[in-house]
Amino acid sequence: MSNQVVIFDTTLRDGEQALPASLSSKDKLQIALALERLGVDVIEAGFPVSSPGDFESVQNIAKHLTTAIPCGLSRALSADIEACGKALSVSERFRIHTFIATSDLHVNTKLRKTQDEVVDMAVAAVKHARSFTDDVEFSCEDAGRTHIDYLCRMVEAAISAGATTVNIPDTVGYTTPTEFGGIIHQLYNRVPNIDKAIISVHCHNDLGLAVANSLAAVENGARQVECTVNGIGERAGNCSLEEIAMILQTRQQRLGMQTNIQSQEIMRTSKLVSQICNMPVQSNKAIVGANAFSHSSGIHQDGVLKAQNTYEIMTPESVGINKNNLNLTSRSGRHVIKHRMIELGYKDSDFDLDTLYSAFLKLADKKGQVFDYDLEALVFFDQQKHEEAFYKLTYLHANSGKSILPNATVTVKMGDEEKSASAMGNGPVDSAFNAIIQATGLTQLEIVDFKLDSKGEGADALAQVSVVAKYNNRRFTGIGLATDIVEAGVKALVYVLNNTYLADQIDQRKLQIAGV
Ligand code: KIV
Ligand code: ZN
């Protein structure tokens, strides 16, 4: 049996479906290209039948990938499989991933079918998917709670029908490592045609065991692990890509496995996903948390200074954390910024130096010193574009204090028209939001979430605000980054307004095309 473990990333499907608002096609492509550079083998780009937006972004990703295999998810239904085939066939090589639930609970209560009917549906789905591609993955949803006899029957039937990868998901994160490893072990012992397919696992983290269960599965013969960057995903998330990859790399001598993951790309990809998805990474998170390589106690610091491996089992450099000795200030020239970006692992094509440099100068004027994480935040975050699509904030003044009623005045440019408004609220951000809503007249916009995070360290950090708002029954997200919290909040709201404006434009265009 090969010792190569295929890394199947589902950040853009299982991870994305857990976000409060969906990502734009451009954001998804940016993540897909970062995953490809990270060395991921298969990228599950979305669920094409679920919406025209998902279809379009799966297709767009399939067009742009050169080494990773694009994949789309489908239920065991013809329409889903056809949508996958259509979206992905822009690429020479692609995978269709089709699934159906197999546990008694799901079969009886959710599907309301007999076990035989479910096997027939699975077989038909795999055969149909094979008419589009030779690379077909079949998943037994809720396999972790499926009776082993039925699971063996299903796996055998899927492989006979043409599945080249069979995935065993612990959909609800219920199993323990010995138990889950045992399921894989039994499949290898009992399914006669098991050697005709790669056995994959897809573990959720409800009991915090997703990575441990995936590892146990690999130790018992699984050769594909499905995972997400930073472990994002439904509920408590999925197996974390960076953790499983670094386990296999760091304990290579014990486990004897290898992957195509370029570990030095891990940190950058983690930051990109965290930034675009607006999902902060906890500081004590293994591999990519801010404290993952910092030593606090005197004894540890002393040990690391004498020999790094006293308290470090892998080096920060191996996951792409580089120490920066350059002081970046408003006196730093364009070439210094470019040089630093290249040192951080970016290619020229990853950023527009003019845009980045002008954003850098503005920030350096406000902050004094600019750090690596500031630069990366500016790259990941093409704020200006979203701030100026139609609505543009040209003036902001907010007051608050112990004996003052919070109030704010804003001026917003809408195309060629400019309007000012003043309003009060329960704080300076709320006042500024009320003033913006008043100036733009978008009273139907409802703010459903407001999150404040800091990018960087200490009082010097940048404020990052994310806003989720409902408008015309759809949800829109916006992110704002600034040295000032009120300004960051307002930028996030303006970003949302521009997203609603763009969505209205697209809707109107569609109506025009349809001749309405
Ligand atoms: O968790 C799960 O079972 C899934 C399947 C669709 C693979 O996400
Ligand atoms: Zn899942």
Coordinates of C-alpha atoms and ligand atoms in Angstrom, one line a residue:
M1 CA 0.0 0.0 0.0
S2 CA 1.3 3.5 -0.9
N3 CA 2.5 5.7 1.9
Q4 CA 1.3 8.9 0.2
V5 CA -1.7 10.6 1.9
V6 CA -3.9 12.6 -0.4
I7 CA -4.9 15.9 1.1
F8 CA -8.4 16.8 0.1
D9 CA -9.3 20.3 1.2
T10 CA -13.0 21.3 1.8
T11 CA -12.5 24.8 3.2
L12 CA -14.5 26.2 0.3
R13 CA -17.4 23.8 0.8
D14 CA -17.7 22.4 4.3
G15 CA -15.8 25.4 5.7
E16 CA -17.6 28.0 3.7
Q17 CA -21.1 26.6 4.4
A18 CA -20.6 27.4 8.1
L19 CA -19.9 31.1 7.6
P20 CA -22.5 33.7 8.4
A21 CA -22.5 35.0 4.8
S22 CA -21.1 33.4 1.7
L23 CA -17.8 34.5 0.2
S24 CA -17.6 36.2 -3.1
S25 CA -16.3 34.3 -6.2
K26 CA -13.1 36.4 -6.1
D27 CA -12.5 35.6 -2.4
K28 CA -13.0 31.9 -3.1
L29 CA -10.6 32.0 -6.1
Q30 CA -8.0 33.7 -3.9
I31 CA -8.3 30.9 -1.3
A32 CA -8.2 28.2 -4.0
L33 CA -5.0 29.5 -5.5
A34 CA -3.4 29.7 -2.0
L35 CA -4.5 26.1 -1.4
E36 CA -2.9 25.0 -4.6
R37 CA 0.3 26.7 -3.7
L38 CA 0.1 25.0 -0.3
G39 CA 0.3 21.7 -2.2
V40 CA -3.3 20.5 -1.6
D41 CA -4.1 17.6 -3.9
V42 CA -7.9 18.0 -4.3
I43 CA -9.9 21.2 -3.7
E44 CA -13.6 20.8 -3.1
A45 CA -14.6 24.2 -4.5
G46 CA -18.3 24.1 -3.6
F47 CA -21.7 22.5 -4.2
P48 CA -22.6 23.7 -7.8
V49 CA -26.4 22.8 -7.7
S50 CA -26.9 24.8 -4.5
S51 CA -27.0 28.3 -6.1
P52 CA -26.0 30.0 -9.4
G53 CA -23.3 31.8 -7.4
D54 CA -21.8 28.5 -6.2
F55 CA -21.9 27.1 -9.7
E56 CA -20.1 30.1 -11.1
S57 CA -17.4 30.1 -8.5
V58 CA -16.7 26.3 -8.8
Q59 CA -16.4 26.8 -12.5
N60 CA -14.1 29.8 -12.1
I61 CA -11.9 27.9 -9.7
A62 CA -11.8 24.8 -12.0
K63 CA -10.7 27.2 -14.8
H64 CA -7.8 28.6 -12.8
L65 CA -6.3 25.5 -11.0
T66 CA -3.3 24.0 -12.7
T67 CA -2.0 21.3 -10.4
A68 CA -4.7 20.7 -7.8
I69 CA -7.8 18.7 -8.9
P70 CA -11.0 20.7 -8.7
C71 CA -13.9 18.9 -7.1
G72 CA -17.6 19.6 -6.6
L73 CA -20.1 18.1 -4.2
S74 CA -23.4 16.5 -5.3
R75 CA -26.1 14.6 -3.5
A76 CA -26.9 11.2 -5.1
L77 CA -29.3 13.0 -7.5
S78 CA -29.0 13.4 -11.3
A79 CA -29.5 17.2 -11.3
D80 CA -26.7 17.6 -8.7
I81 CA -24.3 15.4 -10.6
E82 CA -25.1 17.1 -13.9
A83 CA -24.5 20.6 -12.3
C84 CA -21.1 19.3 -11.1
G85 CA -20.2 17.9 -14.5
K86 CA -21.2 21.1 -16.2
A87 CA -19.3 23.4 -13.8
L88 CA -16.2 21.4 -13.7
S89 CA -15.8 20.3 -17.3
V90 CA -14.0 23.5 -18.1
S91 CA -11.0 21.7 -16.5
E92 CA -9.3 18.7 -18.2
R93 CA -9.2 16.8 -14.9
F94 CA -11.9 17.0 -12.2
R95 CA -13.6 15.0 -9.5
I96 CA -17.3 14.6 -8.8
H97 CA -18.0 13.9 -5.1
T98 CA -21.4 12.3 -4.6
F99 CA -22.9 11.3 -1.2
I100 CA -25.8 9.7 0.5
A101 CA -26.5 9.0 4.2
T102 CA -26.0 5.4 5.4
S103 CA -26.7 5.3 9.2
D104 CA -30.1 3.9 10.2
L105 CA -31.0 7.2 11.8
H106 CA -30.5 9.1 8.6
V107 CA -31.8 6.4 6.2
N108 CA -35.1 6.0 8.2
T109 CA -35.8 9.5 9.4
K110 CA -34.1 11.8 6.9
L111 CA -34.2 9.9 3.7
R112 CA -37.3 7.7 4.6
K113 CA -36.0 4.9 2.3
T114 CA -35.1 1.3 2.7
Q115 CA -31.4 0.3 2.9
D116 CA -31.8 -1.4 -0.6
E117 CA -33.2 1.8 -2.1
V118 CA -30.2 3.8 -0.7
V119 CA -27.7 1.3 -2.2
D120 CA -29.5 1.6 -5.5
M121 CA -29.4 5.4 -5.4
A122 CA -25.6 5.3 -4.5
V123 CA -24.8 2.9 -7.3
A124 CA -26.8 5.0 -9.9
A125 CA -25.2 8.2 -8.7
V126 CA -21.7 6.8 -9.0
K127 CA -22.4 5.4 -12.5
H128 CA -23.9 8.7 -13.6
A129 CA -20.9 10.7 -12.2
R130 CA -18.6 8.3 -14.1
S131 CA -20.2 9.3 -17.3
F132 CA -18.6 12.8 -16.7
T133 CA -15.2 11.8 -15.3
D134 CA -13.0 8.9 -14.3
D135 CA -12.4 10.5 -10.9
V136 CA -15.5 9.8 -8.7
E137 CA -15.6 10.0 -5.0
F138 CA -18.5 8.5 -3.0
S139 CA -19.3 9.4 0.6
C140 CA -21.3 7.4 3.1
E141 CA -22.7 10.3 5.2
D142 CA -22.8 9.5 8.9
A143 CA -20.6 6.5 8.4
G144 CA -19.3 6.8 12.0
R145 CA -22.8 5.8 13.2
T146 CA -23.5 3.3 10.4
H147 CA -23.8 -0.4 11.1
I148 CA -20.6 -2.0 10.0
D149 CA -22.3 -4.7 7.9
Y150 CA -24.3 -2.1 5.9
L151 CA -21.2 0.1 5.6
C152 CA -19.2 -2.8 4.1
R153 CA -22.0 -3.5 1.7
M154 CA -22.3 0.1 0.6
V155 CA -18.5 0.6 0.1
E156 CA -18.3 -2.6 -2.0
A157 CA -21.3 -1.5 -4.1
A158 CA -19.8 2.0 -4.6
I159 CA -16.5 0.6 -5.7
S160 CA -18.1 -1.9 -8.1
A161 CA -20.1 0.9 -9.6
G162 CA -16.9 2.8 -10.3
A163 CA -16.0 5.0 -7.3
T164 CA -12.3 5.6 -7.3
T165 CA -12.3 7.1 -3.8
V166 CA -14.7 6.1 -1.0
N167 CA -15.0 8.5 1.9
I168 CA -15.9 7.5 5.4
P169 CA -17.2 10.6 7.2
D170 CA -17.7 10.9 10.9
T171 CA -20.3 13.5 10.1
V172 CA -21.3 14.3 13.7
G173 CA -17.8 13.9 15.3
Y174 CA -19.2 11.0 17.5
T175 CA -16.5 8.3 17.3
T176 CA -13.3 7.9 19.3
P177 CA -9.9 7.3 17.7
T178 CA -9.7 3.5 18.5
E179 CA -13.3 3.1 17.3
F180 CA -12.9 5.0 14.1
G181 CA -9.5 3.4 13.3
G182 CA -11.3 0.1 13.9
I183 CA -14.0 0.9 11.3
I184 CA -11.3 1.5 8.7
H185 CA -9.5 -1.7 9.8
Q186 CA -12.7 -3.7 9.4
L187 CA -13.4 -2.2 5.9
Y188 CA -9.9 -3.4 4.8
N189 CA -10.6 -6.9 6.2
R190 CA -14.2 -7.3 4.9
V191 CA -14.7 -5.5 1.6
P192 CA -13.3 -7.7 -1.2
N193 CA -12.7 -5.0 -3.7
I194 CA -11.3 -2.4 -1.3
D195 CA -7.9 -2.3 -3.1
K196 CA -9.6 -0.8 -6.1
A197 CA -10.2 2.5 -4.4
I198 CA -8.6 5.0 -2.1
I199 CA -10.2 5.1 1.3
S200 CA -10.8 8.6 2.6
V201 CA -11.9 10.0 5.9
H202 CA -13.8 13.2 6.7
C203 CA -14.0 13.9 10.5
H204 CA -15.9 16.5 12.3
N205 CA -14.7 18.0 15.6
D206 CA -17.8 17.9 17.8
L207 CA -15.8 16.1 20.6
G208 CA -12.5 17.7 19.7
L209 CA -11.3 14.4 18.1
A210 CA -11.4 15.2 14.3
V211 CA -7.6 15.2 13.9
A212 CA -7.0 12.2 16.2
N213 CA -9.7 10.2 14.4
S214 CA -8.2 11.1 11.0
L215 CA -4.8 10.0 12.2
A216 CA -6.2 6.7 13.6
A217 CA -7.8 6.2 10.2
V218 CA -4.5 6.7 8.3
E219 CA -2.8 4.3 10.7
N220 CA -5.4 1.8 9.7
G221 CA -5.1 2.3 5.9
A222 CA -6.9 5.4 4.9
R223 CA -4.9 7.3 2.3
Q224 CA -7.0 10.5 1.9
V225 CA -7.8 13.0 4.6
E226 CA -10.5 15.6 4.1
C227 CA -9.7 18.7 6.1
T228 CA -10.1 22.5 6.2
V229 CA -7.6 25.3 6.9
N230 CA -7.8 26.4 10.6
G231 CA -10.3 23.5 11.0
I232 CA -13.2 25.7 10.0
G233 CA -16.5 24.0 9.2
E234 CA -20.0 23.0 10.4
R235 CA -20.5 23.4 14.1
A236 CA -17.1 22.7 15.9
G237 CA -15.5 22.4 12.5
N238 CA -13.5 19.8 10.5
C239 CA -10.1 18.1 10.8
S240 CA -7.6 20.9 10.6
L241 CA -5.4 20.7 7.6
E242 CA -2.3 22.3 9.2
E243 CA -2.5 19.9 12.2
I244 CA -2.8 16.7 10.2
A245 CA -0.2 17.8 7.7
M246 CA 2.3 18.7 10.5
I247 CA 1.6 15.5 12.4
L248 CA 2.5 13.5 9.3
Q249 CA 5.6 15.6 8.7
T250 CA 6.9 15.9 12.2
R251 CA 6.3 12.3 13.1
Q252 CA 7.3 11.0 9.7
Q253 CA 9.7 8.5 11.2
R254 CA 7.1 6.9 13.3
L255 CA 4.2 7.0 10.8
G256 CA 6.1 6.6 7.6
M257 CA 3.6 8.7 5.6
Q258 CA 4.1 11.7 3.3
T259 CA 1.9 14.4 1.7
N260 CA 2.5 17.0 -1.0
I261 CA 1.9 19.8 1.5
Q262 CA 4.5 22.6 1.4
S263 CA 4.6 23.3 5.1
Q264 CA 6.2 26.8 4.7
E265 CA 3.0 27.9 3.1
I266 CA 0.9 27.0 6.1
M267 CA 0.9 30.2 8.1
R268 CA 0.2 32.4 5.1
T269 CA -2.7 30.3 4.0
S270 CA -4.1 30.2 7.5
K271 CA -4.0 34.0 7.7
L272 CA -5.6 34.4 4.3
V273 CA -8.5 32.1 5.2
S274 CA -8.9 33.7 8.6
Q275 CA -8.9 37.1 7.1
I276 CA -11.2 36.4 4.2
C277 CA -13.6 34.3 6.2
N278 CA -13.4 36.6 9.2
M279 CA -12.8 33.7 11.4
P280 CA -10.1 34.6 14.0
V281 CA -7.7 31.8 15.0
Q282 CA -7.5 31.2 18.8
S283 CA -4.0 32.2 20.1
N284 CA -3.3 28.7 21.6
K285 CA -4.3 26.9 18.4
A286 CA -1.8 24.2 17.4
I287 CA 0.6 25.2 14.5
V288 CA -1.0 28.5 13.5
G289 CA -2.1 30.2 16.8
A290 CA -0.2 33.4 17.7
N291 CA 1.3 31.6 20.7
A292 CA 2.1 28.3 19.0
F293 CA 5.8 29.1 18.9
S294 CA 6.2 31.6 21.8
H295 CA 7.7 30.6 25.1
S296 CA 6.6 32.4 28.2
S297 CA 8.2 30.8 31.2
G298 CA 11.8 31.6 32.1
I299 CA 12.8 28.0 32.2
H300 CA 11.4 27.4 28.7
Q301 CA 13.0 30.6 27.3
D302 CA 16.3 29.6 28.8
G303 CA 16.0 26.1 27.3
V304 CA 15.1 27.4 23.8
L305 CA 18.1 29.8 23.8
K306 CA 20.4 26.9 24.7
A307 CA 18.9 24.5 22.2
Q308 CA 15.7 25.2 20.2
N309 CA 14.5 21.6 20.3
T310 CA 14.3 21.6 24.1
Y311 CA 10.8 23.0 23.8
E312 CA 10.1 23.1 20.1
I313 CA 9.3 19.9 18.2
M314 CA 9.2 21.8 14.8
T315 CA 10.6 25.1 13.8
P316 CA 8.5 28.2 13.2
E317 CA 10.2 28.5 9.9
S318 CA 8.9 25.1 8.8
V319 CA 5.4 26.5 8.9
G320 CA 6.3 29.8 7.3
I321 CA 6.8 32.0 10.3
N322 CA 9.7 34.3 9.5
K323 CA 11.4 36.7 11.9
N324 CA 11.4 40.3 10.6
N325 CA 14.3 42.5 11.4
L326 CA 13.3 45.4 9.1
N327 CA 11.7 48.5 10.5
L328 CA 8.9 49.5 8.1
T329 CA 8.0 53.2 8.5
S330 CA 6.7 56.0 6.2
R331 CA 10.3 56.5 5.2
S332 CA 10.5 53.0 3.7
G333 CA 10.6 53.0 -0.1
R334 CA 8.6 50.9 -2.5
H335 CA 11.4 48.6 -3.1
V336 CA 11.6 47.8 0.6
I337 CA 7.9 46.9 0.7
K338 CA 8.3 44.8 -2.4
H339 CA 11.4 43.1 -0.9
R340 CA 9.6 42.4 2.3
M341 CA 6.6 40.9 0.5
I342 CA 8.9 38.6 -1.5
E343 CA 10.6 37.6 1.8
L344 CA 7.2 36.8 3.2
G345 CA 6.7 34.4 0.3
Y346 CA 4.5 36.4 -2.0
K347 CA 5.0 36.6 -5.8
D348 CA 4.9 39.9 -7.7
S349 CA 1.5 38.8 -9.2
D350 CA 0.0 38.4 -5.7
F351 CA -0.2 42.1 -5.1
D352 CA -0.4 45.4 -6.9
L353 CA 2.6 47.3 -5.6
D354 CA 1.1 50.8 -6.3
T355 CA -2.1 50.0 -4.4
L356 CA -0.2 48.3 -1.6
Y357 CA 2.4 51.1 -1.3
S358 CA -0.2 53.8 -1.1
A359 CA -2.2 51.9 1.6
F360 CA 1.1 51.2 3.4
L361 CA 2.0 54.9 3.5
K362 CA -1.4 55.9 4.8
L363 CA -1.1 53.3 7.6
A364 CA 2.5 54.2 8.4
D365 CA 1.5 57.8 8.9
K366 CA -1.1 56.7 11.4
K367 CA 0.8 54.0 13.2
G368 CA 4.5 54.9 12.9
Q369 CA 5.8 51.3 12.5
V370 CA 4.1 48.8 10.1
F371 CA 4.5 45.1 10.8
D372 CA 4.3 42.0 8.6
Y373 CA 0.8 41.3 9.7
D374 CA -0.2 44.8 8.7
L375 CA 1.2 44.4 5.3
E376 CA -0.5 41.0 4.9
A377 CA -3.8 42.5 6.1
L378 CA -3.5 45.2 3.4
V379 CA -2.8 42.6 0.7
F380 CA -5.6 40.3 1.7
F381 CA -8.0 43.0 1.9
D382 CA -8.7 45.1 -1.2
Q383 CA -10.6 47.5 1.0
Q384 CA -10.4 50.5 -1.2
K385 CA -12.2 48.8 -4.1
H386 CA -15.2 48.0 -1.9
E387 CA -15.1 51.4 -0.2
E388 CA -15.4 53.2 -3.5
A389 CA -17.6 51.2 -5.8
F390 CA -20.6 53.5 -5.4
Y391 CA -20.9 54.7 -1.8
K392 CA -17.9 56.5 -0.5
L393 CA -17.5 58.0 2.9
T394 CA -16.0 61.5 2.6
Y395 CA -16.5 62.8 6.1
L396 CA -16.8 61.3 9.6
H397 CA -16.9 62.9 12.9
A398 CA -18.0 61.0 16.0
N399 CA -18.3 62.2 19.6
S400 CA -18.7 60.2 22.8
G401 CA -17.6 60.5 26.4
K402 CA -18.8 60.1 30.0
S403 CA -21.2 63.1 30.0
I404 CA -21.9 63.4 26.3
L405 CA -24.8 61.8 24.3
P406 CA -22.9 59.9 21.6
N407 CA -23.5 61.5 18.2
A408 CA -21.9 61.4 14.7
T409 CA -22.0 63.3 11.5
V410 CA -21.1 61.8 8.2
T411 CA -21.0 62.7 4.5
V412 CA -21.5 60.0 2.0
K413 CA -20.9 60.3 -1.8
M414 CA -23.3 58.1 -3.8
G415 CA -22.2 58.2 -7.4
D416 CA -22.1 62.0 -8.2
E417 CA -24.4 63.0 -5.3
E418 CA -23.2 63.8 -1.8
K419 CA -25.4 63.8 1.3
S420 CA -24.6 64.6 5.0
A421 CA -26.5 63.5 8.1
S422 CA -26.1 63.6 11.8
A423 CA -27.5 61.1 14.3
M424 CA -27.3 59.9 17.8
G425 CA -26.9 56.3 19.0
N426 CA -25.9 54.2 22.0
G427 CA -22.2 54.7 21.2
P428 CA -20.0 56.4 18.6
V429 CA -20.2 53.4 16.2
D430 CA -24.0 53.1 16.5
S431 CA -24.4 56.9 16.0
A432 CA -22.2 56.8 12.8
F433 CA -24.1 53.8 11.5
N434 CA -27.4 55.6 12.1
A435 CA -26.1 58.7 10.3
I436 CA -25.0 56.6 7.3
I437 CA -28.3 54.9 7.1
Q438 CA -30.0 58.3 7.2
A439 CA -27.7 59.8 4.6
T440 CA -28.1 56.9 2.2
G441 CA -31.9 56.3 2.9
L442 CA -31.2 52.6 3.1
T443 CA -33.6 52.1 6.1
Q444 CA -34.4 48.5 5.2
L445 CA -30.8 47.5 5.9
E446 CA -30.7 45.5 9.2
I447 CA -27.4 44.9 11.0
V448 CA -27.4 41.3 12.3
D449 CA -23.8 41.0 13.5
F450 CA -21.0 43.2 14.5
K451 CA -17.6 41.8 15.4
L452 CA -14.5 43.6 16.5
D453 CA -11.1 42.0 16.3
S454 CA -7.5 43.3 16.6
K455 CA -4.9 42.6 13.9
G456 CA -1.5 42.8 15.4
E457 CA -0.2 43.2 18.9
G458 CA -0.6 45.7 21.7
A459 CA -2.2 49.2 21.6
D460 CA -0.6 49.5 18.2
A461 CA -2.9 46.9 16.6
L462 CA -5.3 47.6 13.7
A463 CA -9.0 47.4 14.5
Q464 CA -10.8 45.0 12.2
V465 CA -14.6 45.2 12.2
S466 CA -16.8 42.8 10.4
V467 CA -20.5 43.5 9.8
V468 CA -23.2 41.2 8.6
A469 CA -26.4 42.9 7.4
K470 CA -29.6 41.8 5.9
Y471 CA -30.9 43.6 2.9
N472 CA -33.8 42.4 0.6
N473 CA -33.7 38.9 2.4
R474 CA -30.1 38.4 1.6
R475 CA -27.1 38.6 3.9
F476 CA -24.0 40.7 3.1
T477 CA -20.7 40.9 4.9
G478 CA -18.3 43.8 5.1
I479 CA -14.9 44.2 6.7
G480 CA -13.2 47.4 7.7
L481 CA -9.7 47.9 8.8
A482 CA -8.4 51.1 10.5
T483 CA -6.3 52.3 13.4
D484 CA -9.6 53.7 14.8
I485 CA -12.5 51.5 15.9
V486 CA -15.2 53.9 14.7
E487 CA -13.5 54.3 11.4
A488 CA -13.1 50.6 11.0
G489 CA -16.8 50.0 11.8
V490 CA -17.9 52.7 9.3
K491 CA -15.6 51.3 6.6
A492 CA -17.2 47.8 7.2
L493 CA -20.7 49.3 6.8
V494 CA -19.7 51.2 3.6
Y495 CA -18.3 47.9 2.3
V496 CA -21.7 46.2 3.0
L497 CA -23.5 49.1 1.2
N498 CA -21.3 48.7 -1.8
N499 CA -21.9 44.9 -1.8
T500 CA -25.7 45.5 -1.8
Y501 CA -25.3 48.0 -4.6
L502 CA -23.3 45.5 -6.7
A503 CA -25.9 42.8 -6.0
D504 CA -28.7 45.2 -7.1
Q505 CA -26.8 45.9 -10.3
I506 CA -26.3 42.2 -11.0
D507 CA -30.1 41.5 -10.4
Q508 CA -31.0 44.3 -12.8
R509 CA -28.6 43.0 -15.4
K510 CA -30.1 39.6 -15.1
L511 CA -33.6 41.0 -15.6
Q512 CA -32.5 42.9 -18.6
I513 CA -31.0 39.7 -20.1
A514 CA -34.2 37.8 -19.4
G515 CA -36.0 40.6 -21.2
V516 CA -38.2 41.6 -18.2
Ligands
KIV1 O1 -19.8 15.7 7.0 C1 -20.1 15.0 6.0 O2 -20.6 13.9 6.1 C2 -20.0 15.7 4.7 C3 -20.2 14.8 3.5 C4 -21.0 15.6 2.5 C5 -18.9 14.3 3.0 O3 -19.6 16.8 4.7
ZN2 ZN -18.6 17.4 6.6

